[in-house]
Coordinates of C-alpha atoms in Angstrom, one line a residue:
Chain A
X1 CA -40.9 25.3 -111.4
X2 CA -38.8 26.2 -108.6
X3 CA -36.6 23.8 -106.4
X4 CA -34.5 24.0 -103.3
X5 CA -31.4 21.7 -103.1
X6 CA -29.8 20.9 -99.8
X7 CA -27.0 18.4 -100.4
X8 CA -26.2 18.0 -96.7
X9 CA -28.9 16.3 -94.4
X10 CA -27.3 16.7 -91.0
X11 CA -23.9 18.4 -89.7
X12 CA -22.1 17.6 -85.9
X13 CA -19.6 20.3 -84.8
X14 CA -18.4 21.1 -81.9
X15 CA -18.9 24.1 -79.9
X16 CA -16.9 27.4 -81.5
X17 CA -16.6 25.5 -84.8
X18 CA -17.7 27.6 -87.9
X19 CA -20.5 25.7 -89.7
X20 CA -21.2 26.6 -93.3
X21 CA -24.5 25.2 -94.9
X22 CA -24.7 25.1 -98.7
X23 CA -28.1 25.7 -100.9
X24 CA -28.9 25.4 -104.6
X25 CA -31.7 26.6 -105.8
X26 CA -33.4 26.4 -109.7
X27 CA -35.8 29.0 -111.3
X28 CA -36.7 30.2 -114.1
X29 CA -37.6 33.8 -112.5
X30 CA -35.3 36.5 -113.4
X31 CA -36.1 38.3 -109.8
X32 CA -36.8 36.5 -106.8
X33 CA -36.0 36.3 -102.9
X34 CA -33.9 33.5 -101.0
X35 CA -34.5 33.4 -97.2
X36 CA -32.5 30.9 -94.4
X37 CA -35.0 29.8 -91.8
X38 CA -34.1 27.9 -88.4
X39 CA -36.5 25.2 -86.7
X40 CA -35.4 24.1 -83.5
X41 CA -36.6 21.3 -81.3
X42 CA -39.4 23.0 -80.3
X43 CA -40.7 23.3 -83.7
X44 CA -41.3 26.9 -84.5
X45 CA -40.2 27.8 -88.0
X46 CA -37.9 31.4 -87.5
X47 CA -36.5 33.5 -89.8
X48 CA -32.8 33.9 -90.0
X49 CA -32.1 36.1 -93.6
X50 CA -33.4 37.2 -96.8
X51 CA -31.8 38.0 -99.9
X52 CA -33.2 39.6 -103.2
X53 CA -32.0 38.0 -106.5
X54 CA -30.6 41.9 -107.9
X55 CA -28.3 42.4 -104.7
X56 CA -25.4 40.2 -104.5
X57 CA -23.6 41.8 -101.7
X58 CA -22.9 39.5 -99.4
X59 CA -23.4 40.4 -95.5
X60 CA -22.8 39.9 -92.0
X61 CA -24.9 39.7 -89.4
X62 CA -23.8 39.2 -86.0
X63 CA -22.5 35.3 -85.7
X64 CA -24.1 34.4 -89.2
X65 CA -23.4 35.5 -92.8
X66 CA -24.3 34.6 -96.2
X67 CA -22.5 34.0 -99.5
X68 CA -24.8 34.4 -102.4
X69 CA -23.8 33.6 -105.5
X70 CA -26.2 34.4 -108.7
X71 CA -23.9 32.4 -111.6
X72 CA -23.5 29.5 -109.7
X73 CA -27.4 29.3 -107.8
X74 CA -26.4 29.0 -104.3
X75 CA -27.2 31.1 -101.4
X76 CA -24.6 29.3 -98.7
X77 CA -25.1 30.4 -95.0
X78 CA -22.7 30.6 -92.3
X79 CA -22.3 30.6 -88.6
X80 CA -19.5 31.9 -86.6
X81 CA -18.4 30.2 -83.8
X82 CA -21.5 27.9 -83.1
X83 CA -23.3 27.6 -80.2
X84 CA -25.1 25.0 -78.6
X85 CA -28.3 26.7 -78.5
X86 CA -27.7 26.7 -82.5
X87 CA -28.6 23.3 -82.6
X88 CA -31.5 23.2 -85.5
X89 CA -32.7 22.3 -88.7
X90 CA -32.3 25.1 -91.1
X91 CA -34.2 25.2 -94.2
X92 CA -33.1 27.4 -97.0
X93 CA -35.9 28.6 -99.1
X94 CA -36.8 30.8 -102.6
X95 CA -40.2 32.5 -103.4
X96 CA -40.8 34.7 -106.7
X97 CA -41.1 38.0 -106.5
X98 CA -45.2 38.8 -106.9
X99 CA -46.9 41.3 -104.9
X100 CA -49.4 38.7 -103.9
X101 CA -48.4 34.6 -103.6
X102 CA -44.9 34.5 -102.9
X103 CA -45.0 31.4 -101.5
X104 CA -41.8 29.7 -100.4
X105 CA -40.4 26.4 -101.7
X106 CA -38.1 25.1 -99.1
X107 CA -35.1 22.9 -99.6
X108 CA -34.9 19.8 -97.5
X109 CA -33.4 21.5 -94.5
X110 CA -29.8 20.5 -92.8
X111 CA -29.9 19.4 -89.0
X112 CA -27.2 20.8 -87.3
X113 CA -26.2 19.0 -83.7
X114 CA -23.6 21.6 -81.9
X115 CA -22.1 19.3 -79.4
X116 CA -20.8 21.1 -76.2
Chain B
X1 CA -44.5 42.7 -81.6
X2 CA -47.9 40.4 -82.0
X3 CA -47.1 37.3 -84.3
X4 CA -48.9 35.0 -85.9
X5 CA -51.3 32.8 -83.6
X6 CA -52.6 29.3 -84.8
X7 CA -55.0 27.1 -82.7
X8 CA -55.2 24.8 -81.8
X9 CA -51.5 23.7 -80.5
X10 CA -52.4 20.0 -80.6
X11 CA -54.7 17.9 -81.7
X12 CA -55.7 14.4 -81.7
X13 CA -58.3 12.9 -83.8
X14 CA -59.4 9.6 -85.2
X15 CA -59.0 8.1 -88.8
X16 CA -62.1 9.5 -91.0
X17 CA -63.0 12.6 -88.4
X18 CA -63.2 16.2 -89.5
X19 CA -60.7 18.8 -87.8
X20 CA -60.7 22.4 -88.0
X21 CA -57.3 24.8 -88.1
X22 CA -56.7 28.8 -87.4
X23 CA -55.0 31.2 -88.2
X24 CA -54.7 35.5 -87.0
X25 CA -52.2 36.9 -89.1
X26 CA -50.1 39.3 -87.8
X27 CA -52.0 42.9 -88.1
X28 CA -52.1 44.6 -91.0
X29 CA -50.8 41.2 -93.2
X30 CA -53.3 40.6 -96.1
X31 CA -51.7 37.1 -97.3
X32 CA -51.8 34.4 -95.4
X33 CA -50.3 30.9 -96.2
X34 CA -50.9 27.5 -95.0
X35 CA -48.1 24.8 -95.1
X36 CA -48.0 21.3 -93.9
X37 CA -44.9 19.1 -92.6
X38 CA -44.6 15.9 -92.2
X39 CA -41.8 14.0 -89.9
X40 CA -38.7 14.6 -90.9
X41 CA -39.7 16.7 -93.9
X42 CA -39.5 20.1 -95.3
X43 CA -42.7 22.5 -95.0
X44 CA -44.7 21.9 -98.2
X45 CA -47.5 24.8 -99.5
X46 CA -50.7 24.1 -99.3
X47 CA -52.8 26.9 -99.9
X48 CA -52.7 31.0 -100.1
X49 CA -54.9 34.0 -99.8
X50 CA -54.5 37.4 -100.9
X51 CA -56.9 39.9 -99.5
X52 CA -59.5 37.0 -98.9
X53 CA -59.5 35.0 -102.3
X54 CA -57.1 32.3 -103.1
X55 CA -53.9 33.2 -104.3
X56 CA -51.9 29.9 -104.9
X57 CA -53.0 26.4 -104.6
X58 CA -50.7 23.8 -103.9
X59 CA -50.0 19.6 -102.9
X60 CA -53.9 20.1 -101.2
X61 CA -56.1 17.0 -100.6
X62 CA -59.2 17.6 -102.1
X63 CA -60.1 16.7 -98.6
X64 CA -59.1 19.9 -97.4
X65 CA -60.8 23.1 -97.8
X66 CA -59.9 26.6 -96.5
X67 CA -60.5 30.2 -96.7
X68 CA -59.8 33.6 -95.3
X69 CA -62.6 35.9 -93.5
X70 CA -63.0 39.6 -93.4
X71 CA -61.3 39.9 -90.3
X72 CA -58.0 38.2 -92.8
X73 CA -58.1 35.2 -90.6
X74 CA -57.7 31.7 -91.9
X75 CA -59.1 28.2 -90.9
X76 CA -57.7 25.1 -92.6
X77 CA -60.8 22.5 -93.2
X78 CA -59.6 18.7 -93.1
X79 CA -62.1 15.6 -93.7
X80 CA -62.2 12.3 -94.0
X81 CA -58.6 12.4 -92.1
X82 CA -56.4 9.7 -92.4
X83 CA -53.0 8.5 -91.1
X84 CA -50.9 10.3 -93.6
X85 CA -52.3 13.2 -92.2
X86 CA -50.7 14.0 -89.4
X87 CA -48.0 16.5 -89.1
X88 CA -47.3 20.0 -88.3
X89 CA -49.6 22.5 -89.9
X90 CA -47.8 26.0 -90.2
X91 CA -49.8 29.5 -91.2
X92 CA -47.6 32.0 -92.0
X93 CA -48.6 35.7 -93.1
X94 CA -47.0 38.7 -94.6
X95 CA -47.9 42.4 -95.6
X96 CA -48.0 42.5 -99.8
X97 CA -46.1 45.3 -100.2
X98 CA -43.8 44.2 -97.1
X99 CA -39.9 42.9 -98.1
X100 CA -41.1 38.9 -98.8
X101 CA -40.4 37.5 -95.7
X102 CA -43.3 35.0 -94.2
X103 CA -43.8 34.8 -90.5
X104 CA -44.5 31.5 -89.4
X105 CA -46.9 30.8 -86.3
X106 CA -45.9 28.1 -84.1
X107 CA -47.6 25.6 -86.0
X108 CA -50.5 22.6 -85.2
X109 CA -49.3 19.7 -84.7
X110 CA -51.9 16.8 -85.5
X111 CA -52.1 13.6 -84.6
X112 CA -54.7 10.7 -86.9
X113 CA -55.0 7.7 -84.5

């Protein structure tokens, strides 16, 4: 079985802090995908990132970046200089590697309040 | 870039009614998922189909019944609703042979009174 491990439930920085948010995850699949997802107030589930379980090169993407770590199970995300409008839950999340299912198991999400 | 559109937004029914959820997957995505969250929770699968048959079954009520037409959309059937029920219902879709990710629609958000 596959499970998602958020330790943190909500973080409060303020505006141009760095805000890093950890996951742990547990399978037994040797090949498998890990994914960041943002839900704002609104509601609307987005997608942030993806990583596959054979590439641990860990990236950059504009504000946010990811430190993936295969011996120790956690996929940590980061984002530079935080906004306001980054204000969110994020939910990190694993799925197997099938051509068909794939469904995601999600973590219990961190809220993140970015005060101004 | 069309995403994925669920209807309807809201809905509002009353303890032991019947409501109906759908789903258009993005074009050209043959899986389609259904997901349910409750307050203050993290998304929890449901249901999947793969090229119109079910995939994956999840935490489903036997109350709840779905399926996937020839056109690849979805409806989510839910009966004999009851409190516990309410919360946001997410379809999310994604090509087989596509990278993993799932796009998410906006989500239904229902109410049981």
């Amino acid at each position: 079985a596959q499970k998602v491990t958020q330790a943190q439930t909500e973080i409060s920085v303020v505006e141009k802090e760095d805000v890093t948010l950890d996951c742990v995850y547990e399978t037994r699949d040797t090949t498998y995908y890990l994914f960041w997802y943002k839900q704002p107030p609104s509601g609307e589930l987005v997608f942030l990132i993806r990583r596959n379980s054979f590439d641990e090169q860990n990236e950059i993407s504009g504000r946010y970046s990811w430190n993936f770590q295969k011996s120790t199970s956690s996929f940590n995300f980061t984002i530079t200089a935080s906004q306001v409008v980054d204000s969110a839950v994020y939910f990190c999340a694993l799925s197997d590697f099938k051509a068909a299912g794939n469904k995601l198991t999600f973590g219990g999400g961190t809220r993140v309040l970015v005060k101004p | 870039a069309a995403g994925v559109i669920q209807s309807p937004r809201h809905l509002i029914k009353e303890k032991r009614e019947t409501a109906t959820l759908k789903c258009y997957p993005i074009p050209r995505h043959d899986t389609v998922y259904w997901y349910q969250q409750g307050p203050g929770q993290d998304p929890q699968f449901l249901i999947s189909f793969y090229e119109k048959m079910q995939s994956d079954k999840g935490s489903i009520p036997d109350r709840f019944s779905a399926q996937q037409f020839s056109d690849y959309h979805s409806e989510l059937n839910m009966s004999s609703l009851e409190l516990g029920d309410s919360a946001l219902y997410f379809c999310a879709s994604r090509s087989a042979g596509a990278g993993g990710e799932l796009f998410f629609g906006e989500g239904s958000r229902l109410t049981v009174l």
